[in-house]
Amino acid sequence: MKHLLKMMDLSTEEILEILNLADQLKYEQEHGIPHKALSGKTLGMIFQKASTRTRVSFETGMYQLGGNALFLSASELQIGRGEPVQDTARVLSRYINGIMIRTFEQSEVENLAEYGSIPIINGLTDLSHPCQVLADLMTVREYKNNLEGLNMCYIGDGNNMANSLTVGCLKVGMNVSLACPEGYHPASTVLEFAKQYPDNFKLVSDPMEAAADADVLFTDVWASMGQEGEAEQRKAAFKGYQINDEIMKVAKPDAMVQHCLPAHREEEITTKVFEQHANQIFDEAENRLHAQKAVMVMLMSDKD
Ligand code: CP
Ligand code: NVA
């Protein structure tokens, strides 16, 4: 593994290796055992969109690993004035040891990886959110002890989260049921990938059908960053695509609920269900830190 650009690029073995290391790093953190694998290293963090969890967990994670993190707001970099990402990649590769980028186009992340000579980590694009899904898989495994054979249900927009969850969950042997309205399906590349799993994947329009017998339910905002202008139209399109008491009734009695956050209460999830599952959701947020530390150690530490 040279970069983390999207879930599709990771093998099942790599995903499990990241999750195992993340568990170890979490244990060490909780027991005060220092792990300074990135001492003297610097991570550049380029943000073209807002962030709470990604920014703080990467910065803190880097600090805990003995390294340093630079917050680079795209609007204050020359990238914001039109300097090509290809040049930014080659310049930053001379100064720092890795780049985490949150942006719109997946091609920008792929270009950084192609032109730079340091590891690139996707901190969210319109297409994918691999760091989040690694933390999600880690959290589900913590609660359910294993992943293989679990029924995962996602209700809502076929966005970056739906894309990465579909690929990640299928790769680790979970059954994936998505409920997305017409016109808001996941990316065609993801649907193409899912064709390899005809017995383990379904995309339907009825949230009740997708939630039947679920072990874990996911949802995400109806309008992602960059889609604020479509918010009203989306509110109409996604009416009923909500995790609520009725949905929870058809899931397994011990089903868990996950949300990458930020959440819009009474839109994609009711306040009641959110608060009933708040521990699981905030464990998921915490696990961003541990999963990303694992990714950074695997990508950025000296191998010998
Ligand atoms: N879930 C997530 O990526 O959160 P932020 O947008 O706050 O980074
Ligand atoms: N789908 C959301 C995820 C935020 C973490 C967005 O892209 O805004």
PDB file of C-alpha atoms and ligand atoms in Angstrom:
ATOM      1  CA  MET A   1       0.000   0.000   0.000  1.00  0.00           C
ATOM      2  CA  LYS A   2       1.547   3.315  -1.149  1.00  0.00           C
ATOM      3  CA  HIS A   3      -1.444   5.633  -0.774  1.00  0.00           C
ATOM      4  CA  LEU A   4      -5.000   5.617   0.550  1.00  0.00           C
ATOM      5  CA  LEU A   5      -6.998   7.060  -2.340  1.00  0.00           C
ATOM      6  CA  LYS A   6     -10.237   5.032  -2.172  1.00  0.00           C
ATOM      7  CA  MET A   7     -11.553   1.787  -0.665  1.00  0.00           C
ATOM      8  CA  MET A   8     -11.518   0.095  -4.056  1.00  0.00           C
ATOM      9  CA  ASP A   9      -7.691   0.206  -4.033  1.00  0.00           C
ATOM     10  CA  LEU A  10      -7.365  -1.760  -0.788  1.00  0.00           C
ATOM     11  CA  SER A  11      -7.280  -5.556  -0.653  1.00  0.00           C
ATOM     12  CA  THR A  12      -9.224  -7.371   2.058  1.00  0.00           C
ATOM     13  CA  GLU A  13      -5.883  -8.254   3.683  1.00  0.00           C
ATOM     14  CA  GLU A  14      -4.818  -4.589   3.735  1.00  0.00           C
ATOM     15  CA  ILE A  15      -8.117  -3.540   5.291  1.00  0.00           C
ATOM     16  CA  LEU A  16      -7.778  -6.158   8.028  1.00  0.00           C
ATOM     17  CA  GLU A  17      -4.128  -5.206   8.594  1.00  0.00           C
ATOM     18  CA  ILE A  18      -5.164  -1.564   9.113  1.00  0.00           C
ATOM     19  CA  LEU A  19      -7.968  -2.584  11.499  1.00  0.00           C
ATOM     20  CA  ASN A  20      -5.654  -4.834  13.526  1.00  0.00           C
ATOM     21  CA  LEU A  21      -3.022  -2.110  13.838  1.00  0.00           C
ATOM     22  CA  ALA A  22      -5.739   0.408  14.732  1.00  0.00           C
ATOM     23  CA  ASP A  23      -6.915  -1.880  17.557  1.00  0.00           C
ATOM     24  CA  GLN A  24      -3.327  -2.155  18.801  1.00  0.00           C
ATOM     25  CA  LEU A  25      -2.777   1.620  18.660  1.00  0.00           C
ATOM     26  CA  LYS A  26      -6.052   2.201  20.513  1.00  0.00           C
ATOM     27  CA  TYR A  27      -4.991  -0.250  23.220  1.00  0.00           C
ATOM     28  CA  GLU A  28      -1.598   1.450  23.531  1.00  0.00           C
ATOM     29  CA  GLN A  29      -3.199   4.889  23.688  1.00  0.00           C
ATOM     30  CA  GLU A  30      -5.615   3.769  26.397  1.00  0.00           C
ATOM     31  CA  HIS A  31      -2.794   2.220  28.426  1.00  0.00           C
ATOM     32  CA  GLY A  32      -0.355   5.124  28.096  1.00  0.00           C
ATOM     33  CA  ILE A  33       2.092   3.126  25.978  1.00  0.00           C
ATOM     34  CA  PRO A  34       3.877   5.571  23.659  1.00  0.00           C
ATOM     35  CA  HIS A  35       4.103   4.725  19.962  1.00  0.00           C
ATOM     36  CA  LYS A  36       6.338   7.260  18.237  1.00  0.00           C
ATOM     37  CA  ALA A  37       6.652   5.587  14.820  1.00  0.00           C
ATOM     38  CA  LEU A  38       6.490   8.940  12.991  1.00  0.00           C
ATOM     39  CA  SER A  39       8.988  10.905  15.029  1.00  0.00           C
ATOM     40  CA  GLY A  40      10.464  13.686  12.889  1.00  0.00           C
ATOM     41  CA  LYS A  41       7.836  13.274  10.128  1.00  0.00           C
ATOM     42  CA  THR A  42       5.427  15.925   8.875  1.00  0.00           C
ATOM     43  CA  LEU A  43       1.947  15.475   7.408  1.00  0.00           C
ATOM     44  CA  GLY A  44       0.472  18.273   5.282  1.00  0.00           C
ATOM     45  CA  MET A  45      -3.325  18.516   5.523  1.00  0.00           C
ATOM     46  CA  ILE A  46      -4.963  20.316   2.572  1.00  0.00           C
ATOM     47  CA  PHE A  47      -8.590  21.291   3.143  1.00  0.00           C
ATOM     48  CA  GLN A  48     -10.887  22.565   0.376  1.00  0.00           C
ATOM     49  CA  LYS A  49     -13.948  21.822   2.551  1.00  0.00           C
ATOM     50  CA  ALA A  50     -14.824  22.251   6.225  1.00  0.00           C
ATOM     51  CA  SER A  51     -13.930  19.599   8.798  1.00  0.00           C
ATOM     52  CA  THR A  52     -14.046  18.929  12.530  1.00  0.00           C
ATOM     53  CA  ARG A  53     -13.254  15.235  12.961  1.00  0.00           C
ATOM     54  CA  THR A  54     -10.827  14.736  10.079  1.00  0.00           C
ATOM     55  CA  ARG A  55      -8.754  17.779  10.891  1.00  0.00           C
ATOM     56  CA  VAL A  56      -8.537  17.234  14.628  1.00  0.00           C
ATOM     57  CA  SER A  57      -8.030  13.456  14.500  1.00  0.00           C
ATOM     58  CA  PHE A  58      -5.242  13.650  11.911  1.00  0.00           C
ATOM     59  CA  GLU A  59      -3.495  16.479  13.720  1.00  0.00           C
ATOM     60  CA  THR A  60      -3.766  14.802  17.125  1.00  0.00           C
ATOM     61  CA  GLY A  61      -2.855  11.412  15.698  1.00  0.00           C
ATOM     62  CA  MET A  62       0.285  12.780  14.115  1.00  0.00           C
ATOM     63  CA  TYR A  63       1.244  14.432  17.407  1.00  0.00           C
ATOM     64  CA  GLN A  64       0.675  11.182  19.317  1.00  0.00           C
ATOM     65  CA  LEU A  65       2.895   9.333  16.831  1.00  0.00           C
ATOM     66  CA  GLY A  66       5.730  11.799  17.463  1.00  0.00           C
ATOM     67  CA  GLY A  67       5.264  13.778  14.250  1.00  0.00           C
ATOM     68  CA  ASN A  68       3.958  17.135  13.185  1.00  0.00           C
ATOM     69  CA  ALA A  69       0.882  18.138  11.142  1.00  0.00           C
ATOM     70  CA  LEU A  70       0.406  21.278   9.055  1.00  0.00           C
ATOM     71  CA  PHE A  71      -3.088  22.610   8.447  1.00  0.00           C
ATOM     72  CA  LEU A  72      -3.099  23.962   4.889  1.00  0.00           C
ATOM     73  CA  SER A  73      -6.304  25.729   3.968  1.00  0.00           C
ATOM     74  CA  ALA A  74      -6.657  25.538   0.194  1.00  0.00           C
ATOM     75  CA  SER A  75      -7.861  29.132   0.057  1.00  0.00           C
ATOM     76  CA  GLU A  76      -4.558  30.261   1.560  1.00  0.00           C
ATOM     77  CA  LEU A  77      -2.351  28.044  -0.612  1.00  0.00           C
ATOM     78  CA  GLN A  78      -1.403  28.984  -4.170  1.00  0.00           C
ATOM     79  CA  ILE A  79      -3.640  26.050  -5.188  1.00  0.00           C
ATOM     80  CA  GLY A  80      -6.526  28.385  -4.335  1.00  0.00           C
ATOM     81  CA  ARG A  81      -5.173  30.877  -6.926  1.00  0.00           C
ATOM     82  CA  GLY A  82      -4.870  28.247  -9.633  1.00  0.00           C
ATOM     83  CA  GLU A  83      -1.431  26.652  -9.127  1.00  0.00           C
ATOM     84  CA  PRO A  84      -1.865  23.145 -10.552  1.00  0.00           C
ATOM     85  CA  VAL A  85      -2.132  20.281  -8.099  1.00  0.00           C
ATOM     86  CA  GLN A  86       0.613  18.529 -10.084  1.00  0.00           C
ATOM     87  CA  ASP A  87       3.091  21.283  -9.128  1.00  0.00           C
ATOM     88  CA  THR A  88       1.861  21.489  -5.544  1.00  0.00           C
ATOM     89  CA  ALA A  89       2.444  17.730  -5.259  1.00  0.00           C
ATOM     90  CA  ARG A  90       6.021  17.978  -6.483  1.00  0.00           C
ATOM     91  CA  VAL A  91       6.842  20.919  -4.226  1.00  0.00           C
ATOM     92  CA  LEU A  92       5.315  19.481  -1.059  1.00  0.00           C
ATOM     93  CA  SER A  93       7.070  16.156  -1.719  1.00  0.00           C
ATOM     94  CA  ARG A  94      10.377  18.014  -1.178  1.00  0.00           C
ATOM     95  CA  TYR A  95       9.358  19.261   2.289  1.00  0.00           C
ATOM     96  CA  ILE A  96       7.055  16.814   3.999  1.00  0.00           C
ATOM     97  CA  ASN A  97       6.438  13.071   4.361  1.00  0.00           C
ATOM     98  CA  GLY A  98       2.755  12.677   3.533  1.00  0.00           C
ATOM     99  CA  ILE A  99      -0.340  14.608   2.432  1.00  0.00           C
ATOM    100  CA  MET A 100      -3.922  14.254   3.578  1.00  0.00           C
ATOM    101  CA  ILE A 101      -6.308  16.068   1.249  1.00  0.00           C
ATOM    102  CA  ARG A 102     -10.037  16.848   1.485  1.00  0.00           C
ATOM    103  CA  THR A 103     -11.401  18.133  -1.787  1.00  0.00           C
ATOM    104  CA  PHE A 104     -14.180  17.806  -4.365  1.00  0.00           C
ATOM    105  CA  GLU A 105     -12.832  15.870  -7.349  1.00  0.00           C
ATOM    106  CA  GLN A 106     -11.358  12.418  -6.854  1.00  0.00           C
ATOM    107  CA  SER A 107      -9.049  13.191  -9.803  1.00  0.00           C
ATOM    108  CA  GLU A 108      -7.291  15.829  -7.696  1.00  0.00           C
ATOM    109  CA  VAL A 109      -6.320  13.196  -5.137  1.00  0.00           C
ATOM    110  CA  GLU A 110      -5.237  10.798  -7.873  1.00  0.00           C
ATOM    111  CA  ASN A 111      -3.150  13.576  -9.492  1.00  0.00           C
ATOM    112  CA  LEU A 112      -1.394  14.331  -6.223  1.00  0.00           C
ATOM    113  CA  ALA A 113      -0.475  10.650  -5.973  1.00  0.00           C
ATOM    114  CA  GLU A 114       0.700  10.514  -9.564  1.00  0.00           C
ATOM    115  CA  TYR A 115       2.899  13.606  -9.467  1.00  0.00           C
ATOM    116  CA  GLY A 116       4.088  13.579  -5.862  1.00  0.00           C
ATOM    117  CA  SER A 117       6.567  11.135  -4.401  1.00  0.00           C
ATOM    118  CA  ILE A 118       5.067  10.846  -0.896  1.00  0.00           C
ATOM    119  CA  PRO A 119       2.001   8.961   0.412  1.00  0.00           C
ATOM    120  CA  ILE A 120      -1.362  10.627  -0.272  1.00  0.00           C
ATOM    121  CA  ILE A 121      -4.381  10.048   1.969  1.00  0.00           C
ATOM    122  CA  ASN A 122      -7.915  10.876   0.848  1.00  0.00           C
ATOM    123  CA  GLY A 123      -9.606  12.796   3.674  1.00  0.00           C
ATOM    124  CA  LEU A 124     -12.907  12.904   1.687  1.00  0.00           C
ATOM    125  CA  THR A 125     -13.817  13.626  -1.899  1.00  0.00           C
ATOM    126  CA  ASP A 126     -17.206  13.727  -3.588  1.00  0.00           C
ATOM    127  CA  LEU A 127     -16.570  10.096  -4.564  1.00  0.00           C
ATOM    128  CA  SER A 128     -15.173   8.513  -1.427  1.00  0.00           C
ATOM    129  CA  HIS A 129     -14.358   8.730   2.260  1.00  0.00           C
ATOM    130  CA  PRO A 130     -12.037   5.799   2.970  1.00  0.00           C
ATOM    131  CA  CYS A 131     -10.714   7.027   6.351  1.00  0.00           C
ATOM    132  CA  GLN A 132     -14.258   7.201   7.673  1.00  0.00           C
ATOM    133  CA  VAL A 133     -15.120   3.719   6.458  1.00  0.00           C
ATOM    134  CA  LEU A 134     -12.008   2.205   8.037  1.00  0.00           C
ATOM    135  CA  ALA A 135     -13.115   3.738  11.358  1.00  0.00           C
ATOM    136  CA  ASP A 136     -16.647   2.436  10.740  1.00  0.00           C
ATOM    137  CA  LEU A 137     -15.436  -1.128  10.133  1.00  0.00           C
ATOM    138  CA  MET A 138     -13.253  -0.883  13.234  1.00  0.00           C
ATOM    139  CA  THR A 139     -16.262   0.198  15.308  1.00  0.00           C
ATOM    140  CA  VAL A 140     -18.594  -2.472  13.968  1.00  0.00           C
ATOM    141  CA  ARG A 141     -15.947  -5.110  14.687  1.00  0.00           C
ATOM    142  CA  GLU A 142     -15.548  -3.784  18.244  1.00  0.00           C
ATOM    143  CA  TYR A 143     -19.263  -4.193  18.903  1.00  0.00           C
ATOM    144  CA  LYS A 144     -19.942  -7.361  16.934  1.00  0.00           C
ATOM    145  CA  ASN A 145     -16.543  -9.107  17.293  1.00  0.00           C
ATOM    146  CA  ASN A 146     -16.327  -9.959  13.609  1.00  0.00           C
ATOM    147  CA  LEU A 147     -17.469  -8.542  10.283  1.00  0.00           C
ATOM    148  CA  GLU A 148     -18.001 -11.476   7.974  1.00  0.00           C
ATOM    149  CA  GLY A 149     -21.656 -12.324   7.389  1.00  0.00           C
ATOM    150  CA  LEU A 150     -23.073  -9.214   9.107  1.00  0.00           C
ATOM    151  CA  ASN A 151     -25.964  -7.432   7.411  1.00  0.00           C
ATOM    152  CA  MET A 152     -25.210  -3.786   6.757  1.00  0.00           C
ATOM    153  CA  CYS A 153     -27.941  -1.376   5.690  1.00  0.00           C
ATOM    154  CA  TYR A 154     -27.406   2.151   4.386  1.00  0.00           C
ATOM    155  CA  ILE A 155     -30.344   4.513   3.956  1.00  0.00           C
ATOM    156  CA  GLY A 156     -30.085   7.778   2.033  1.00  0.00           C
ATOM    157  CA  ASP A 157     -27.927   9.474  -0.554  1.00  0.00           C
ATOM    158  CA  GLY A 158     -25.689   7.367  -2.805  1.00  0.00           C
ATOM    159  CA  ASN A 159     -22.818   9.686  -1.930  1.00  0.00           C
ATOM    160  CA  ASN A 160     -19.164   9.359  -0.873  1.00  0.00           C
ATOM    161  CA  MET A 161     -20.176   7.449   2.282  1.00  0.00           C
ATOM    162  CA  ALA A 162     -22.478   5.063   0.422  1.00  0.00           C
ATOM    163  CA  ASN A 163     -19.743   4.435  -2.145  1.00  0.00           C
ATOM    164  CA  SER A 164     -16.966   3.701   0.347  1.00  0.00           C
ATOM    165  CA  LEU A 165     -19.186   1.721   2.709  1.00  0.00           C
ATOM    166  CA  THR A 166     -20.437  -0.474  -0.116  1.00  0.00           C
ATOM    167  CA  VAL A 167     -16.943  -1.330  -1.282  1.00  0.00           C
ATOM    168  CA  GLY A 168     -15.432  -1.673   2.208  1.00  0.00           C
ATOM    169  CA  CYS A 169     -18.244  -3.810   3.635  1.00  0.00           C
ATOM    170  CA  LEU A 170     -18.337  -6.134   0.618  1.00  0.00           C
ATOM    171  CA  LYS A 171     -14.563  -6.577   0.756  1.00  0.00           C
ATOM    172  CA  VAL A 172     -14.695  -7.754   4.372  1.00  0.00           C
ATOM    173  CA  GLY A 173     -17.514 -10.221   3.712  1.00  0.00           C
ATOM    174  CA  MET A 174     -20.552  -8.264   4.889  1.00  0.00           C
ATOM    175  CA  ASN A 175     -23.950  -8.234   3.161  1.00  0.00           C
ATOM    176  CA  VAL A 176     -24.824  -4.768   1.874  1.00  0.00           C
ATOM    177  CA  SER A 177     -28.377  -3.435   1.432  1.00  0.00           C
ATOM    178  CA  LEU A 178     -28.763   0.112   0.222  1.00  0.00           C
ATOM    179  CA  ALA A 179     -31.958   2.142   0.050  1.00  0.00           C
ATOM    180  CA  CYS A 180     -31.479   5.191  -2.180  1.00  0.00           C
ATOM    181  CA  PRO A 181     -34.104   7.189  -4.074  1.00  0.00           C
ATOM    182  CA  GLU A 182     -34.128   7.147  -7.869  1.00  0.00           C
ATOM    183  CA  GLY A 183     -31.586   9.632  -9.210  1.00  0.00           C
ATOM    184  CA  TYR A 184     -29.396   9.393  -6.082  1.00  0.00           C
ATOM    185  CA  HIS A 185     -27.743   6.024  -6.558  1.00  0.00           C
ATOM    186  CA  PRO A 186     -24.076   5.317  -5.759  1.00  0.00           C
ATOM    187  CA  ALA A 187     -21.349   5.877  -8.360  1.00  0.00           C
ATOM    188  CA  SER A 188     -21.495   3.626 -11.430  1.00  0.00           C
ATOM    189  CA  THR A 189     -17.984   2.310 -10.669  1.00  0.00           C
ATOM    190  CA  VAL A 190     -19.222   1.163  -7.265  1.00  0.00           C
ATOM    191  CA  LEU A 191     -22.313  -0.527  -8.701  1.00  0.00           C
ATOM    192  CA  GLU A 192     -20.065  -2.217 -11.244  1.00  0.00           C
ATOM    193  CA  PHE A 193     -17.776  -3.422  -8.432  1.00  0.00           C
ATOM    194  CA  ALA A 194     -20.777  -4.735  -6.468  1.00  0.00           C
ATOM    195  CA  LYS A 195     -21.763  -6.962  -9.408  1.00  0.00           C
ATOM    196  CA  GLN A 196     -18.993  -9.290  -8.255  1.00  0.00           C
ATOM    197  CA  TYR A 197     -21.121  -9.963  -5.144  1.00  0.00           C
ATOM    198  CA  PRO A 198     -24.565 -10.842  -6.534  1.00  0.00           C
ATOM    199  CA  ASP A 199     -25.576 -12.741  -3.372  1.00  0.00           C
ATOM    200  CA  ASN A 200     -24.341 -10.074  -0.952  1.00  0.00           C
ATOM    201  CA  PHE A 201     -25.469  -6.777  -2.465  1.00  0.00           C
ATOM    202  CA  LYS A 202     -28.799  -5.166  -3.117  1.00  0.00           C
ATOM    203  CA  LEU A 203     -29.892  -1.649  -4.003  1.00  0.00           C
ATOM    204  CA  VAL A 204     -33.585  -0.932  -3.434  1.00  0.00           C
ATOM    205  CA  SER A 205     -35.782   2.129  -3.109  1.00  0.00           C
ATOM    206  CA  ASP A 206     -37.703   1.000   0.013  1.00  0.00           C
ATOM    207  CA  PRO A 207     -35.829   1.746   3.290  1.00  0.00           C
ATOM    208  CA  MET A 208     -37.894  -0.904   5.142  1.00  0.00           C
ATOM    209  CA  GLU A 209     -36.781  -3.575   2.711  1.00  0.00           C
ATOM    210  CA  ALA A 210     -33.121  -2.565   3.052  1.00  0.00           C
ATOM    211  CA  ALA A 211     -33.292  -2.479   6.862  1.00  0.00           C
ATOM    212  CA  ALA A 212     -34.866  -5.930   7.308  1.00  0.00           C
ATOM    213  CA  ASP A 213     -32.675  -8.057   9.587  1.00  0.00           C
ATOM    214  CA  ALA A 214     -29.849  -5.498   9.645  1.00  0.00           C
ATOM    215  CA  ASP A 215     -27.008  -5.844  12.169  1.00  0.00           C
ATOM    216  CA  VAL A 216     -25.824  -2.298  11.538  1.00  0.00           C
ATOM    217  CA  LEU A 217     -27.558   0.698  10.002  1.00  0.00           C
ATOM    218  CA  PHE A 218     -25.798   3.660   8.447  1.00  0.00           C
ATOM    219  CA  THR A 219     -27.041   6.934   7.085  1.00  0.00           C
ATOM    220  CA  ASP A 220     -25.562  10.280   6.079  1.00  0.00           C
ATOM    221  CA  VAL A 221     -26.723  13.808   5.300  1.00  0.00           C
ATOM    222  CA  TRP A 222     -29.126  14.388   2.426  1.00  0.00           C
ATOM    223  CA  ALA A 223     -27.006  17.257   1.057  1.00  0.00           C
ATOM    224  CA  SER A 224     -23.234  16.873   1.219  1.00  0.00           C
ATOM    225  CA  MET A 225     -20.667  19.648   1.292  1.00  0.00           C
ATOM    226  CA  GLY A 226     -20.846  21.480  -2.025  1.00  0.00           C
ATOM    227  CA  GLN A 227     -24.541  20.572  -2.527  1.00  0.00           C
ATOM    228  CA  GLU A 228     -25.988  23.200  -0.202  1.00  0.00           C
ATOM    229  CA  GLY A 229     -27.739  24.859  -3.151  1.00  0.00           C
ATOM    230  CA  GLU A 230     -29.751  21.663  -3.749  1.00  0.00           C
ATOM    231  CA  ALA A 231     -30.851  21.359  -0.113  1.00  0.00           C
ATOM    232  CA  GLU A 232     -34.570  22.064  -0.670  1.00  0.00           C
ATOM    233  CA  GLN A 233     -34.868  19.802  -3.696  1.00  0.00           C
ATOM    234  CA  ARG A 234     -33.034  17.071  -1.789  1.00  0.00           C
ATOM    235  CA  LYS A 235     -35.297  17.412   1.242  1.00  0.00           C
ATOM    236  CA  ALA A 236     -38.202  16.491  -1.013  1.00  0.00           C
ATOM    237  CA  ALA A 237     -36.354  13.647  -2.744  1.00  0.00           C
ATOM    238  CA  PHE A 238     -35.180  12.058   0.526  1.00  0.00           C
ATOM    239  CA  LYS A 239     -38.423  12.309   2.501  1.00  0.00           C
ATOM    240  CA  GLY A 240     -38.859   8.951   4.239  1.00  0.00           C
ATOM    241  CA  TYR A 241     -35.177   7.997   3.886  1.00  0.00           C
ATOM    242  CA  GLN A 242     -34.686   8.253   7.616  1.00  0.00           C
ATOM    243  CA  ILE A 243     -33.463   5.983  10.419  1.00  0.00           C
ATOM    244  CA  ASN A 244     -36.347   6.084  12.889  1.00  0.00           C
ATOM    245  CA  ASP A 245     -38.284   3.802  15.258  1.00  0.00           C
ATOM    246  CA  GLU A 246     -40.160   2.089  12.425  1.00  0.00           C
ATOM    247  CA  ILE A 247     -36.918   1.242  10.641  1.00  0.00           C
ATOM    248  CA  MET A 248     -35.316   0.003  13.866  1.00  0.00           C
ATOM    249  CA  LYS A 249     -38.269  -2.355  14.413  1.00  0.00           C
ATOM    250  CA  VAL A 250     -37.457  -4.364  11.280  1.00  0.00           C
ATOM    251  CA  ALA A 251     -33.705  -4.500  11.996  1.00  0.00           C
ATOM    252  CA  LYS A 252     -32.264  -7.082  14.410  1.00  0.00           C
ATOM    253  CA  PRO A 253     -33.112  -6.270  18.062  1.00  0.00           C
ATOM    254  CA  ASP A 254     -29.414  -5.629  18.856  1.00  0.00           C
ATOM    255  CA  ALA A 255     -28.744  -3.650  15.658  1.00  0.00           C
ATOM    256  CA  MET A 256     -26.240  -0.843  15.976  1.00  0.00           C
ATOM    257  CA  VAL A 257     -26.470   2.581  14.329  1.00  0.00           C
ATOM    258  CA  GLN A 258     -23.579   4.498  12.807  1.00  0.00           C
ATOM    259  CA  HIS A 259     -23.350   8.031  11.431  1.00  0.00           C
ATOM    260  CA  CYS A 260     -20.165   9.627  10.142  1.00  0.00           C
ATOM    261  CA  LEU A 261     -21.354  13.028  11.434  1.00  0.00           C
ATOM    262  CA  PRO A 262     -22.241  15.828  11.235  1.00  0.00           C
ATOM    263  CA  ALA A 263     -25.879  14.654  11.588  1.00  0.00           C
ATOM    264  CA  HIS A 264     -29.042  16.518  10.715  1.00  0.00           C
ATOM    265  CA  ARG A 265     -31.551  15.428  13.303  1.00  0.00           C
ATOM    266  CA  GLU A 266     -35.090  14.766  12.076  1.00  0.00           C
ATOM    267  CA  GLU A 267     -33.787  14.588   8.502  1.00  0.00           C
ATOM    268  CA  GLU A 268     -31.745  11.403   7.899  1.00  0.00           C
ATOM    269  CA  ILE A 269     -32.073  10.246  11.544  1.00  0.00           C
ATOM    270  CA  THR A 270     -34.477  11.043  14.377  1.00  0.00           C
ATOM    271  CA  THR A 271     -33.136  12.619  17.552  1.00  0.00           C
ATOM    272  CA  LYS A 272     -34.489   9.641  19.484  1.00  0.00           C
ATOM    273  CA  VAL A 273     -32.622   6.968  17.520  1.00  0.00           C
ATOM    274  CA  PHE A 274     -29.494   9.140  17.413  1.00  0.00           C
ATOM    275  CA  GLU A 275     -29.453   9.545  21.196  1.00  0.00           C
ATOM    276  CA  GLN A 276     -30.259   5.862  21.821  1.00  0.00           C
ATOM    277  CA  HIS A 277     -27.171   4.958  19.785  1.00  0.00           C
ATOM    278  CA  ALA A 278     -24.988   7.929  20.726  1.00  0.00           C
ATOM    279  CA  ASN A 279     -22.302   5.773  22.355  1.00  0.00           C
ATOM    280  CA  GLN A 280     -21.871   3.772  19.166  1.00  0.00           C
ATOM    281  CA  ILE A 281     -21.806   6.926  17.045  1.00  0.00           C
ATOM    282  CA  PHE A 282     -19.237   8.700  19.206  1.00  0.00           C
ATOM    283  CA  ASP A 283     -17.104   5.546  19.448  1.00  0.00           C
ATOM    284  CA  GLU A 284     -17.158   5.659  15.648  1.00  0.00           C
ATOM    285  CA  ALA A 285     -15.984   9.283  15.724  1.00  0.00           C
ATOM    286  CA  GLU A 286     -13.220   8.388  18.198  1.00  0.00           C
ATOM    287  CA  ASN A 287     -12.059   5.529  16.021  1.00  0.00           C
ATOM    288  CA  ARG A 288     -11.197   7.975  13.245  1.00  0.00           C
ATOM    289  CA  LEU A 289      -8.154   8.785  15.361  1.00  0.00           C
ATOM    290  CA  HIS A 290      -7.010   5.189  15.804  1.00  0.00           C
ATOM    291  CA  ALA A 291      -7.757   4.030  12.254  1.00  0.00           C
ATOM    292  CA  GLN A 292      -5.949   7.011  10.730  1.00  0.00           C
ATOM    293  CA  LYS A 293      -2.952   6.542  13.000  1.00  0.00           C
ATOM    294  CA  ALA A 294      -2.759   2.991  11.640  1.00  0.00           C
ATOM    295  CA  VAL A 295      -2.942   4.271   8.059  1.00  0.00           C
ATOM    296  CA  MET A 296      -0.215   6.848   8.704  1.00  0.00           C
ATOM    297  CA  VAL A 297       2.082   4.309  10.399  1.00  0.00           C
ATOM    298  CA  MET A 298       1.632   1.895   7.501  1.00  0.00           C
ATOM    299  CA  LEU A 299       2.226   4.566   4.846  1.00  0.00           C
ATOM    300  CA  MET A 300       4.748   6.901   6.429  1.00  0.00           C
ATOM    301  CA  SER A 301       6.983   5.015   8.861  1.00  0.00           C
ATOM    302  CA  ASP A 302      10.488   3.928   7.871  1.00  0.00           C
ATOM    303  CA  LYS A 303      10.179   0.351   6.786  1.00  0.00           C
ATOM    304  CA  ASP A 304      13.534  -0.952   8.030  1.00  0.00           C
TER     305      ASP A 304
HETATM  306  N1   CP B   1     -17.016  12.521   9.408  1.00  0.00           N
HETATM  307  C1   CP B   1     -16.186  13.492   9.027  1.00  0.00           C
HETATM  308  O1   CP B   1     -15.381  13.339   8.104  1.00  0.00           O
HETATM  309  O2   CP B   1     -16.266  14.621   9.772  1.00  0.00           O
HETATM  310  P1   CP B   1     -15.619  16.030   9.447  1.00  0.00           P
HETATM  311  O3   CP B   1     -16.303  16.562   8.229  1.00  0.00           O
HETATM  312  O4   CP B   1     -15.895  16.852  10.673  1.00  0.00           O
HETATM  313  O5   CP B   1     -14.148  15.862   9.206  1.00  0.00           O
HETATM  314  N1  NVA B   2     -21.406  13.094   2.741  1.00  0.00           N
HETATM  315  C1  NVA B   2     -20.874  14.076   3.662  1.00  0.00           C
HETATM  316  C2  NVA B   2     -19.887  13.472   4.589  1.00  0.00           C
HETATM  317  C3  NVA B   2     -19.301  14.402   5.594  1.00  0.00           C
HETATM  318  C4  NVA B   2     -18.287  13.760   6.473  1.00  0.00           C
HETATM  319  C5  NVA B   2     -20.244  15.211   2.860  1.00  0.00           C
HETATM  320  O1  NVA B   2     -19.555  14.931   1.875  1.00  0.00           O
HETATM  321  O2  NVA B   2     -20.458  16.363   3.211  1.00  0.00           O
END
